[in-house]
Amino acid sequence: MDTDLLGAYGWRGGARPDEGRLGRIVRVDRGECDVVTDDGHLRVLSDSQRSQDLVAPATGDWVVVVDDAELGPLISRVLERTNTVSRRDPSEAVVEQVLVANVDLVLIVHGLDRPLPPGRLERFLVVGWDSGVEVVVVLTKADREPDAAVEVTATVRALAPDVNVLAVGMGQDQSGLGPVAALMAPGRTVVLLGESGAGKSTLVNSLVGDEVLTTGAVRLGDAKGRHTTVSRDLVLRPEGGLLVDTPGIRAVGIWDAEESLARVFGDLEERSADCRFADCVHDTEPDCAVRSEVEAGRVDHRRLDRYRSLRAELAEQREREVDRNRRSSRGRHR
Ligand SMILES: Nc1nc2c(ncn2[C@@H]2O[C@H](COP(=O)(O)OP(=O)(O)OP(=O)(O)O)[C@@H](O)[C@H]2O)c(=O)[nH]1
Ligand SMILES: [Mg+2]
Ligand SMILES: [Zn+2]
């Protein structure tokens, strides 16, 4: 038994729960999870069938494990989360999907062997910032595409001036890893988000210094990945720190992210204070201060389009949510 295994896995001290054993989820499968406890790794039932109120466990969650006489070890509850990285559940319009819980840093990983559409970066930024933690962009494959590294760094800087951008090359020799490794520290949880084939698993392996995760070749021609990673795995780095690898996501649906949207489009939000109507959607309204920025050539019209469509997406979510709540409360009163 390790003296402070859970400390290495990010437990910040403080009172432990009275009941059961404390653990952190390192992987979630259907109905079961891998949990690390003081005694090492355990396979446990997530038990969401039996206790309907249980928060569905996610990778990174701190949980209480109890031993059931019949079922063996199972999660009895999920401790309160400090934060989550969430998106809209791709299979349903009004359900939040927690990707990872209790993180300290989000890395948006992008492979330089493909273009970076601004809209995709903006979505990832909204999702990353919505967790409340710092976001850093990591550009991979700089060994193969040194020119793209310069160009894409400039694109990111233009869209998000206060975001740190790092470029790494993990080909024959490893370059640029130092600054990424410097973002890690004992007990600190870093989650990697990005498209399939971006190099997330490769980056985790490079930082860990071992082939702990499977990586996959990219299809020739369109630089698309093959969805090699299928689960969200929390990995301990021997030098300290935790990395959460995730399956590639292409179109990330934003969830309840007003504030981080305002951050990505801060300049536009500021200008909208001068629109004639408080609820201006910057479309055909008269005296729209945001559209006048576009007309004056100070803001790219495509950027305004992307901002408007993300705002519309959030507004639609809100409406559907209100509808749903209304329906379910009606159901209860019947
Ligand atoms: N030359 C070079 N190849 C890289 C670099 N990063 C990743 N690759 C290659 O890109 C391919 C995809 O990398 P993965 O790490 O599997 O990508 P991923 O983001 O984990 O993809 P999914 O698991 O499908 O989401 C692999 O063949 C890697 O060897 C890099 O910096 N340089
Ligand atoms: Mg992977
Ligand atoms: Zn307006």
mmCIF file of C-alpha atoms and ligand atoms in Angstrom:
data_model
loop_
_atom_site.group_PDB
_atom_site.id
_atom_site.type_symbol
_atom_site.label_atom_id
_atom_site.label_comp_id
_atom_site.label_asym_id
_atom_site.label_seq_id
_atom_site.Cartn_x
_atom_site.Cartn_y
_atom_site.Cartn_z
ATOM 1 C CA MET A 1 0.000 0.000 0.000
ATOM 2 C CA ASP A 2 1.278 3.374 -1.096
ATOM 3 C CA THR A 3 1.664 5.931 1.687
ATOM 4 C CA ASP A 4 -0.114 8.682 -0.201
ATOM 5 C CA LEU A 5 -1.429 7.226 -3.412
ATOM 6 C CA LEU A 6 -4.574 9.357 -3.327
ATOM 7 C CA GLY A 7 -2.483 12.486 -2.783
ATOM 8 C CA ALA A 8 -0.636 11.652 -5.982
ATOM 9 C CA TYR A 9 -4.051 11.227 -7.617
ATOM 10 C CA GLY A 10 -5.059 14.719 -6.572
ATOM 11 C CA TRP A 11 -6.726 14.392 -3.154
ATOM 12 C CA ARG A 12 -6.108 17.736 -1.473
ATOM 13 C CA GLY A 13 -6.430 16.520 2.104
ATOM 14 C CA GLY A 14 -9.331 17.612 4.257
ATOM 15 C CA ALA A 15 -11.893 15.446 5.958
ATOM 16 C CA ARG A 16 -12.516 12.138 4.287
ATOM 17 C CA PRO A 17 -16.047 10.778 4.149
ATOM 18 C CA ASP A 18 -17.028 8.820 7.264
ATOM 19 C CA GLU A 19 -18.431 5.860 5.440
ATOM 20 C CA GLY A 20 -16.779 3.455 3.011
ATOM 21 C CA ARG A 21 -13.511 3.950 1.172
ATOM 22 C CA LEU A 22 -12.432 7.084 -0.664
ATOM 23 C CA GLY A 23 -11.414 6.701 -4.295
ATOM 24 C CA ARG A 24 -10.969 8.536 -7.575
ATOM 25 C CA ILE A 25 -12.454 7.298 -10.836
ATOM 26 C CA VAL A 26 -9.803 6.729 -13.467
ATOM 27 C CA ARG A 27 -12.115 5.214 -16.069
ATOM 28 C CA VAL A 28 -15.834 4.661 -16.647
ATOM 29 C CA ASP A 29 -17.265 1.775 -18.594
ATOM 30 C CA ARG A 30 -20.869 0.709 -18.970
ATOM 31 C CA GLY A 31 -22.059 0.119 -15.413
ATOM 32 C CA GLU A 32 -18.555 -0.317 -14.025
ATOM 33 C CA CYS A 33 -15.636 1.938 -13.183
ATOM 34 C CA ASP A 34 -11.955 1.669 -12.378
ATOM 35 C CA VAL A 35 -11.317 3.444 -9.123
ATOM 36 C CA VAL A 36 -8.037 4.078 -7.366
ATOM 37 C CA THR A 37 -8.139 3.865 -3.565
ATOM 38 C CA ASP A 38 -5.494 3.730 -0.827
ATOM 39 C CA ASP A 39 -5.139 0.057 -1.671
ATOM 40 C CA GLY A 40 -4.620 0.530 -5.400
ATOM 41 C CA HIS A 41 -6.920 -0.001 -8.363
ATOM 42 C CA LEU A 42 -10.353 -1.565 -7.973
ATOM 43 C CA ARG A 43 -13.040 -2.546 -10.426
ATOM 44 C CA VAL A 44 -16.367 -1.423 -8.997
ATOM 45 C CA LEU A 45 -20.011 -1.293 -9.967
ATOM 46 C CA SER A 46 -21.306 2.224 -10.485
ATOM 47 C CA ASP A 47 -24.675 1.141 -9.100
ATOM 48 C CA SER A 48 -26.690 3.812 -10.863
ATOM 49 C CA GLN A 49 -29.568 1.369 -11.354
ATOM 50 C CA ARG A 50 -30.198 0.963 -7.672
ATOM 51 C CA SER A 51 -29.875 4.528 -6.444
ATOM 52 C CA GLN A 52 -31.739 6.722 -8.892
ATOM 53 C CA ASP A 53 -30.500 9.933 -7.301
ATOM 54 C CA LEU A 54 -26.867 9.114 -7.794
ATOM 55 C CA VAL A 55 -24.944 11.511 -9.987
ATOM 56 C CA ALA A 56 -23.652 9.465 -12.917
ATOM 57 C CA PRO A 57 -19.952 9.001 -12.141
ATOM 58 C CA ALA A 58 -17.444 10.525 -14.528
ATOM 59 C CA THR A 59 -13.699 10.141 -14.901
ATOM 60 C CA GLY A 60 -12.000 12.332 -12.313
ATOM 61 C CA ASP A 61 -14.790 12.052 -9.753
ATOM 62 C CA TRP A 62 -14.046 11.438 -6.093
ATOM 63 C CA VAL A 63 -16.334 8.698 -4.858
ATOM 64 C CA VAL A 64 -17.197 6.581 -1.846
ATOM 65 C CA VAL A 65 -16.828 2.855 -2.399
ATOM 66 C CA VAL A 66 -18.710 0.474 -0.123
ATOM 67 C CA ASP A 67 -18.618 -3.296 -0.047
ATOM 68 C CA ASP A 68 -21.931 -4.897 -0.804
ATOM 69 C CA ALA A 69 -22.379 -8.438 0.486
ATOM 70 C CA GLU A 70 -23.863 -9.619 -2.808
ATOM 71 C CA LEU A 71 -22.480 -7.299 -5.454
ATOM 72 C CA GLY A 72 -18.990 -6.626 -4.126
ATOM 73 C CA PRO A 73 -17.469 -3.130 -4.172
ATOM 74 C CA LEU A 74 -19.730 -0.428 -5.531
ATOM 75 C CA ILE A 75 -19.918 3.343 -5.654
ATOM 76 C CA SER A 76 -22.350 4.603 -3.064
ATOM 77 C CA ARG A 77 -21.956 8.270 -3.854
ATOM 78 C CA VAL A 78 -20.061 10.879 -5.813
ATOM 79 C CA LEU A 79 -18.458 13.667 -3.762
ATOM 80 C CA GLU A 80 -19.215 17.239 -4.678
ATOM 81 C CA ARG A 81 -17.273 18.311 -7.748
ATOM 82 C CA THR A 82 -15.062 21.376 -7.854
ATOM 83 C CA ASN A 83 -15.810 21.722 -11.568
ATOM 84 C CA THR A 84 -16.670 19.754 -14.689
ATOM 85 C CA VAL A 85 -15.799 19.810 -18.357
ATOM 86 C CA SER A 86 -19.181 19.324 -20.027
ATOM 87 C CA ARG A 87 -20.772 19.448 -23.404
ATOM 88 C CA ARG A 88 -24.249 18.981 -24.760
ATOM 89 C CA ASP A 89 -24.994 15.275 -25.012
ATOM 90 C CA PRO A 90 -24.661 14.614 -28.746
ATOM 91 C CA SER A 91 -27.586 12.184 -28.681
ATOM 92 C CA GLU A 92 -30.038 14.569 -26.990
ATOM 93 C CA ALA A 93 -30.655 18.272 -27.313
ATOM 94 C CA VAL A 94 -31.204 19.137 -23.678
ATOM 95 C CA VAL A 95 -28.947 16.893 -21.656
ATOM 96 C CA GLU A 96 -25.570 17.810 -20.270
ATOM 97 C CA GLN A 97 -22.803 15.274 -20.627
ATOM 98 C CA VAL A 98 -20.027 15.553 -18.081
ATOM 99 C CA LEU A 99 -16.804 14.539 -19.805
ATOM 100 C CA VAL A 100 -14.458 14.863 -16.850
ATOM 101 C CA ALA A 101 -14.784 16.134 -13.277
ATOM 102 C CA ASN A 102 -12.367 17.992 -10.988
ATOM 103 C CA VAL A 103 -9.804 19.330 -13.421
ATOM 104 C CA ASP A 104 -7.125 22.007 -13.067
ATOM 105 C CA LEU A 105 -6.232 22.696 -16.680
ATOM 106 C CA VAL A 106 -7.744 22.044 -20.119
ATOM 107 C CA LEU A 107 -5.485 21.427 -23.107
ATOM 108 C CA ILE A 108 -7.063 21.906 -26.515
ATOM 109 C CA VAL A 109 -4.987 19.671 -28.756
ATOM 110 C CA HIS A 110 -4.847 20.381 -32.482
ATOM 111 C CA GLY A 111 -2.865 18.541 -35.148
ATOM 112 C CA LEU A 112 -1.060 20.793 -37.621
ATOM 113 C CA ASP A 113 -1.634 18.278 -40.440
ATOM 114 C CA ARG A 114 -5.126 19.730 -40.880
ATOM 115 C CA PRO A 115 -6.735 23.179 -40.929
ATOM 116 C CA LEU A 116 -8.082 24.776 -37.770
ATOM 117 C CA PRO A 117 -11.462 26.303 -38.588
ATOM 118 C CA PRO A 118 -11.979 29.279 -36.242
ATOM 119 C CA GLY A 119 -15.464 28.039 -35.347
ATOM 120 C CA ARG A 120 -14.072 24.797 -34.015
ATOM 121 C CA LEU A 121 -11.490 26.550 -31.886
ATOM 122 C CA GLU A 122 -14.145 28.904 -30.512
ATOM 123 C CA ARG A 123 -16.350 25.971 -29.515
ATOM 124 C CA PHE A 124 -13.499 24.217 -27.765
ATOM 125 C CA LEU A 125 -12.606 27.460 -25.989
ATOM 126 C CA VAL A 126 -16.191 27.921 -24.812
ATOM 127 C CA VAL A 127 -16.317 24.350 -23.496
ATOM 128 C CA GLY A 128 -12.869 24.623 -21.895
ATOM 129 C CA TRP A 129 -13.414 27.970 -20.221
ATOM 130 C CA ASP A 130 -16.853 26.940 -19.044
ATOM 131 C CA SER A 131 -15.136 24.586 -16.609
ATOM 132 C CA GLY A 132 -13.697 27.662 -14.927
ATOM 133 C CA VAL A 133 -10.060 26.610 -15.284
ATOM 134 C CA GLU A 134 -7.232 27.796 -17.501
ATOM 135 C CA VAL A 135 -7.143 26.684 -21.134
ATOM 136 C CA VAL A 136 -3.976 26.183 -23.187
ATOM 137 C CA VAL A 137 -3.812 25.284 -26.890
ATOM 138 C CA VAL A 138 -1.254 22.649 -27.865
ATOM 139 C CA LEU A 139 -0.384 22.291 -31.549
ATOM 140 C CA THR A 140 1.065 18.878 -32.389
ATOM 141 C CA LYS A 141 2.997 17.610 -35.420
ATOM 142 C CA ALA A 142 5.139 20.744 -35.567
ATOM 143 C CA ASP A 143 7.999 18.427 -36.638
ATOM 144 C CA ARG A 144 6.106 17.696 -39.857
ATOM 145 C CA GLU A 145 4.481 21.093 -40.383
ATOM 146 C CA PRO A 146 6.795 23.819 -39.079
ATOM 147 C CA ASP A 147 5.243 26.516 -41.280
ATOM 148 C CA ALA A 148 1.723 25.658 -40.176
ATOM 149 C CA ALA A 149 2.883 26.025 -36.566
ATOM 150 C CA VAL A 150 3.641 29.705 -37.111
ATOM 151 C CA GLU A 151 0.477 30.330 -39.076
ATOM 152 C CA VAL A 152 -1.920 28.533 -36.733
ATOM 153 C CA THR A 153 -0.320 30.114 -33.672
ATOM 154 C CA ALA A 154 -1.148 33.485 -35.226
ATOM 155 C CA THR A 155 -4.749 32.363 -35.888
ATOM 156 C CA VAL A 156 -5.200 31.316 -32.268
ATOM 157 C CA ARG A 157 -3.622 34.539 -30.980
ATOM 158 C CA ALA A 158 -5.988 36.579 -33.143
ATOM 159 C CA LEU A 159 -9.069 34.785 -31.815
ATOM 160 C CA ALA A 160 -7.968 34.450 -28.206
ATOM 161 C CA PRO A 161 -5.133 36.844 -27.365
ATOM 162 C CA ASP A 162 -4.833 35.757 -23.737
ATOM 163 C CA VAL A 163 -4.534 32.041 -24.449
ATOM 164 C CA ASN A 164 -1.164 30.362 -24.213
ATOM 165 C CA VAL A 165 -0.265 28.454 -27.417
ATOM 166 C CA LEU A 166 2.438 25.795 -27.434
ATOM 167 C CA ALA A 167 3.737 23.769 -30.368
ATOM 168 C CA VAL A 168 5.190 20.284 -30.015
ATOM 169 C CA GLY A 169 6.752 17.819 -32.405
ATOM 170 C CA MET A 170 6.598 14.209 -31.320
ATOM 171 C CA GLY A 171 8.162 12.572 -34.349
ATOM 172 C CA GLN A 172 11.650 11.034 -34.232
ATOM 173 C CA ASP A 173 12.887 13.499 -31.697
ATOM 174 C CA GLN A 174 10.628 15.232 -29.269
ATOM 175 C CA SER A 175 10.599 18.992 -29.411
ATOM 176 C CA GLY A 176 8.656 21.558 -27.446
ATOM 177 C CA LEU A 177 7.548 19.160 -24.734
ATOM 178 C CA GLY A 178 9.277 21.061 -21.915
ATOM 179 C CA PRO A 179 6.767 23.919 -21.744
ATOM 180 C CA VAL A 180 3.844 21.448 -21.798
ATOM 181 C CA ALA A 181 5.430 19.332 -19.043
ATOM 182 C CA ALA A 182 5.929 22.540 -17.049
ATOM 183 C CA LEU A 183 2.138 22.903 -16.880
ATOM 184 C CA MET A 184 1.989 19.735 -14.816
ATOM 185 C CA ALA A 185 2.514 19.411 -11.085
ATOM 186 C CA PRO A 186 1.894 16.712 -8.484
ATOM 187 C CA GLY A 187 -1.821 16.242 -7.877
ATOM 188 C CA ARG A 188 -2.777 18.561 -10.750
ATOM 189 C CA THR A 189 -5.298 17.178 -13.259
ATOM 190 C CA VAL A 190 -4.888 18.099 -16.911
ATOM 191 C CA VAL A 191 -7.502 17.054 -19.483
ATOM 192 C CA LEU A 192 -6.862 16.846 -23.220
ATOM 193 C CA LEU A 193 -9.624 17.675 -25.698
ATOM 194 C CA GLY A 194 -9.461 17.636 -29.466
ATOM 195 C CA GLU A 195 -10.332 15.910 -32.682
ATOM 196 C CA SER A 196 -9.546 12.296 -33.450
ATOM 197 C CA GLY A 197 -6.002 12.024 -34.751
ATOM 198 C CA ALA A 198 -4.918 15.282 -33.128
ATOM 199 C CA GLY A 199 -2.288 13.487 -31.072
ATOM 200 C CA LYS A 200 -3.859 13.501 -27.610
ATOM 201 C CA SER A 201 -2.808 9.967 -26.703
ATOM 202 C CA THR A 202 0.619 10.525 -28.255
ATOM 203 C CA LEU A 203 1.035 13.613 -26.079
ATOM 204 C CA VAL A 204 0.029 11.728 -22.933
ATOM 205 C CA ASN A 205 2.517 8.978 -23.771
ATOM 206 C CA SER A 206 5.271 11.527 -24.379
ATOM 207 C CA LEU A 207 4.586 13.283 -21.087
ATOM 208 C CA VAL A 208 4.428 10.019 -19.173
ATOM 209 C CA GLY A 209 7.518 8.726 -20.943
ATOM 210 C CA ASP A 210 5.925 5.385 -21.736
ATOM 211 C CA GLU A 211 3.448 3.880 -24.196
ATOM 212 C CA VAL A 212 0.613 3.749 -21.699
ATOM 213 C CA LEU A 213 -2.052 4.486 -24.303
ATOM 214 C CA THR A 214 -2.765 3.163 -27.773
ATOM 215 C CA THR A 215 -2.311 5.637 -30.603
ATOM 216 C CA GLY A 216 -3.545 5.310 -34.160
ATOM 217 C CA ALA A 217 -2.377 6.265 -37.610
ATOM 218 C CA VAL A 218 -4.245 9.012 -39.373
ATOM 219 C CA ARG A 219 -5.988 8.307 -42.707
ATOM 220 C CA LEU A 220 -3.970 9.493 -45.646
ATOM 221 C CA GLY A 221 -5.635 12.220 -47.653
ATOM 222 C CA ASP A 222 -7.947 13.888 -45.187
ATOM 223 C CA ALA A 223 -5.821 13.698 -42.019
ATOM 224 C CA LYS A 224 -8.795 12.258 -40.157
ATOM 225 C CA GLY A 225 -8.187 10.112 -37.108
ATOM 226 C CA ARG A 226 -9.698 6.707 -36.551
ATOM 227 C CA HIS A 227 -11.130 7.183 -33.105
ATOM 228 C CA THR A 228 -8.455 5.052 -31.518
ATOM 229 C CA THR A 229 -9.251 6.164 -27.978
ATOM 230 C CA VAL A 230 -12.714 5.083 -26.842
ATOM 231 C CA SER A 231 -12.792 5.950 -23.149
ATOM 232 C CA ARG A 232 -11.747 8.782 -20.885
ATOM 233 C CA ASP A 233 -8.746 7.561 -18.926
ATOM 234 C CA LEU A 234 -7.008 9.307 -16.075
ATOM 235 C CA VAL A 235 -3.298 8.498 -16.072
ATOM 236 C CA LEU A 236 -0.724 9.167 -13.353
ATOM 237 C CA ARG A 237 2.529 10.701 -14.539
ATOM 238 C CA PRO A 238 5.505 9.251 -12.651
ATOM 239 C CA GLU A 239 7.099 12.705 -12.236
ATOM 240 C CA GLY A 240 3.821 13.999 -10.826
ATOM 241 C CA GLY A 241 0.524 15.168 -12.251
ATOM 242 C CA LEU A 242 -2.475 13.515 -13.869
ATOM 243 C CA LEU A 243 -3.528 13.419 -17.487
ATOM 244 C CA VAL A 244 -6.992 12.622 -18.788
ATOM 245 C CA ASP A 245 -7.012 11.327 -22.346
ATOM 246 C CA THR A 246 -10.364 11.564 -24.142
ATOM 247 C CA PRO A 247 -11.846 10.164 -27.355
ATOM 248 C CA GLY A 248 -11.676 12.579 -30.279
ATOM 249 C CA ILE A 249 -14.603 14.954 -30.623
ATOM 250 C CA ARG A 250 -15.217 16.891 -33.774
ATOM 251 C CA ALA A 251 -18.236 19.047 -33.252
ATOM 252 C CA VAL A 252 -18.488 19.849 -29.613
ATOM 253 C CA GLY A 253 -21.924 21.058 -28.551
ATOM 254 C CA ILE A 254 -21.751 23.802 -25.975
ATOM 255 C CA TRP A 255 -23.754 23.548 -22.766
ATOM 256 C CA ASP A 256 -25.053 26.316 -20.529
ATOM 257 C CA ALA A 257 -22.006 28.405 -21.285
ATOM 258 C CA GLU A 258 -23.138 32.043 -21.335
ATOM 259 C CA GLU A 259 -20.135 33.307 -19.453
ATOM 260 C CA SER A 260 -17.457 31.578 -21.425
ATOM 261 C CA LEU A 261 -19.205 32.538 -24.653
ATOM 262 C CA ALA A 262 -18.987 36.119 -23.457
ATOM 263 C CA ARG A 263 -15.299 35.596 -22.903
ATOM 264 C CA VAL A 264 -14.581 34.214 -26.368
ATOM 265 C CA PHE A 265 -16.582 37.049 -27.946
ATOM 266 C CA GLY A 266 -15.860 39.686 -25.308
ATOM 267 C CA ASP A 267 -15.431 42.559 -27.764
ATOM 268 C CA LEU A 268 -18.806 41.835 -29.418
ATOM 269 C CA GLU A 269 -20.579 41.489 -26.079
ATOM 270 C CA GLU A 270 -19.160 44.845 -25.048
ATOM 271 C CA ARG A 271 -20.332 46.550 -28.197
ATOM 272 C CA SER A 272 -23.837 45.105 -27.831
ATOM 273 C CA ALA A 273 -24.322 47.350 -24.808
ATOM 274 C CA ASP A 274 -24.747 50.136 -27.383
ATOM 275 C CA CYS A 275 -27.365 48.358 -29.497
ATOM 276 C CA ARG A 276 -30.735 50.083 -29.450
ATOM 277 C CA PHE A 277 -32.517 46.974 -28.153
ATOM 278 C CA ALA A 278 -31.311 45.158 -25.076
ATOM 279 C CA ASP A 279 -32.273 41.812 -26.633
ATOM 280 C CA CYS A 280 -30.708 42.630 -30.009
ATOM 281 C CA VAL A 281 -29.540 39.515 -31.848
ATOM 282 C CA HIS A 282 -27.503 41.687 -34.253
ATOM 283 C CA ASP A 283 -29.426 40.583 -37.294
ATOM 284 C CA THR A 284 -31.803 43.087 -38.873
ATOM 285 C CA GLU A 285 -32.482 45.322 -35.867
ATOM 286 C CA PRO A 286 -32.021 49.058 -36.371
ATOM 287 C CA ASP A 287 -29.100 50.807 -34.629
ATOM 288 C CA CYS A 288 -27.159 47.645 -33.977
ATOM 289 C CA ALA A 289 -23.730 48.559 -32.602
ATOM 290 C CA VAL A 290 -22.313 45.126 -33.339
ATOM 291 C CA ARG A 291 -23.311 45.120 -36.989
ATOM 292 C CA SER A 292 -21.925 48.594 -37.381
ATOM 293 C CA GLU A 293 -18.537 47.194 -36.310
ATOM 294 C CA VAL A 294 -18.814 44.692 -39.141
ATOM 295 C CA GLU A 295 -19.902 47.370 -41.596
ATOM 296 C CA ALA A 296 -16.941 49.499 -40.562
ATOM 297 C CA GLY A 297 -14.662 46.538 -41.285
ATOM 298 C CA ARG A 298 -13.468 46.199 -37.706
ATOM 299 C CA VAL A 299 -15.055 42.782 -37.166
ATOM 300 C CA ASP A 300 -15.107 39.887 -39.627
ATOM 301 C CA HIS A 301 -18.724 39.165 -40.597
ATOM 302 C CA ARG A 302 -18.071 35.430 -40.350
ATOM 303 C CA ARG A 303 -17.045 35.857 -36.762
ATOM 304 C CA LEU A 304 -20.315 37.662 -36.035
ATOM 305 C CA ASP A 305 -22.167 34.797 -37.748
ATOM 306 C CA ARG A 306 -20.456 32.244 -35.521
ATOM 307 C CA TYR A 307 -21.194 34.285 -32.431
ATOM 308 C CA ARG A 308 -24.840 34.606 -33.385
ATOM 309 C CA SER A 309 -25.224 30.905 -34.060
ATOM 310 C CA LEU A 310 -23.630 29.896 -30.747
ATOM 311 C CA ARG A 311 -25.915 32.329 -28.936
ATOM 312 C CA ALA A 312 -28.905 30.904 -30.789
ATOM 313 C CA GLU A 313 -27.805 27.412 -29.788
ATOM 314 C CA LEU A 314 -27.794 28.375 -26.117
ATOM 315 C CA ALA A 315 -31.137 30.171 -26.418
ATOM 316 C CA GLU A 316 -32.709 27.109 -28.023
ATOM 317 C CA GLN A 317 -31.337 24.882 -25.283
ATOM 318 C CA ARG A 318 -32.818 27.145 -22.652
ATOM 319 C CA GLU A 319 -36.224 27.108 -24.332
ATOM 320 C CA ARG A 320 -36.290 23.344 -24.609
ATOM 321 C CA GLU A 321 -35.226 23.037 -21.023
ATOM 322 C CA VAL A 322 -38.087 25.266 -19.886
ATOM 323 C CA ASP A 323 -40.459 23.139 -21.966
ATOM 324 C CA ARG A 324 -39.159 19.973 -20.490
ATOM 325 C CA ASN A 325 -39.405 21.218 -16.928
ATOM 326 C CA ARG A 326 -42.950 22.337 -17.581
ATOM 327 C CA ARG A 327 -43.882 18.928 -18.973
ATOM 328 C CA SER A 328 -42.298 17.019 -16.132
ATOM 329 C CA SER A 329 -43.913 19.157 -13.431
ATOM 330 C CA ARG A 330 -47.292 18.662 -15.132
ATOM 331 C CA GLY A 331 -46.637 14.935 -15.080
ATOM 332 C CA ARG A 332 -46.011 15.027 -11.368
ATOM 333 C CA HIS A 333 -49.230 16.858 -10.520
ATOM 334 C CA ARG A 334 -51.434 14.467 -12.385
HETATM 335 N N1 LIG B 1 5.175 13.265 -36.522
HETATM 336 C C1 LIG B 1 4.277 13.416 -35.555
HETATM 337 N N2 LIG B 1 3.250 12.555 -35.488
HETATM 338 C C2 LIG B 1 2.351 12.715 -34.501
HETATM 339 C C3 LIG B 1 2.468 13.764 -33.543
HETATM 340 N N3 LIG B 1 1.425 13.675 -32.693
HETATM 341 C C4 LIG B 1 0.680 12.623 -33.086
HETATM 342 N N4 LIG B 1 1.230 12.046 -34.178
HETATM 343 C C5 LIG B 1 0.687 10.885 -34.918
HETATM 344 O O1 LIG B 1 -0.681 11.149 -35.198
HETATM 345 C C6 LIG B 1 -1.441 9.933 -35.139
HETATM 346 C C7 LIG B 1 -2.643 10.128 -34.243
HETATM 347 O O2 LIG B 1 -2.212 10.311 -32.916
HETATM 348 P P1 LIG B 1 -3.074 9.869 -31.648
HETATM 349 O O3 LIG B 1 -2.276 10.238 -30.453
HETATM 350 O O4 LIG B 1 -3.557 8.474 -31.769
HETATM 351 O O5 LIG B 1 -4.312 10.859 -31.796
HETATM 352 P P2 LIG B 1 -5.548 11.021 -30.779
HETATM 353 O O6 LIG B 1 -5.808 12.489 -30.664
HETATM 354 O O7 LIG B 1 -5.306 10.303 -29.521
HETATM 355 O O8 LIG B 1 -6.746 10.370 -31.613
HETATM 356 P P3 LIG B 1 -8.088 9.605 -31.066
HETATM 357 O O9 LIG B 1 -7.686 8.657 -30.006
HETATM 358 O O10 LIG B 1 -8.648 8.941 -32.269
HETATM 359 O O11 LIG B 1 -8.987 10.705 -30.564
HETATM 360 C C8 LIG B 1 -0.478 8.851 -34.670
HETATM 361 O O12 LIG B 1 -0.036 8.145 -35.809
HETATM 362 C C9 LIG B 1 0.658 9.629 -34.060
HETATM 363 O O13 LIG B 1 1.885 8.951 -34.141
HETATM 364 C C10 LIG B 1 3.591 14.659 -33.671
HETATM 365 O O14 LIG B 1 3.768 15.619 -32.900
HETATM 366 N N5 LIG B 1 4.454 14.427 -34.692
HETATM 367 MG MG MG B 2 -6.310 8.852 -28.598
HETATM 368 ZN ZN ZN B 3 -27.081 44.454 -32.027
#
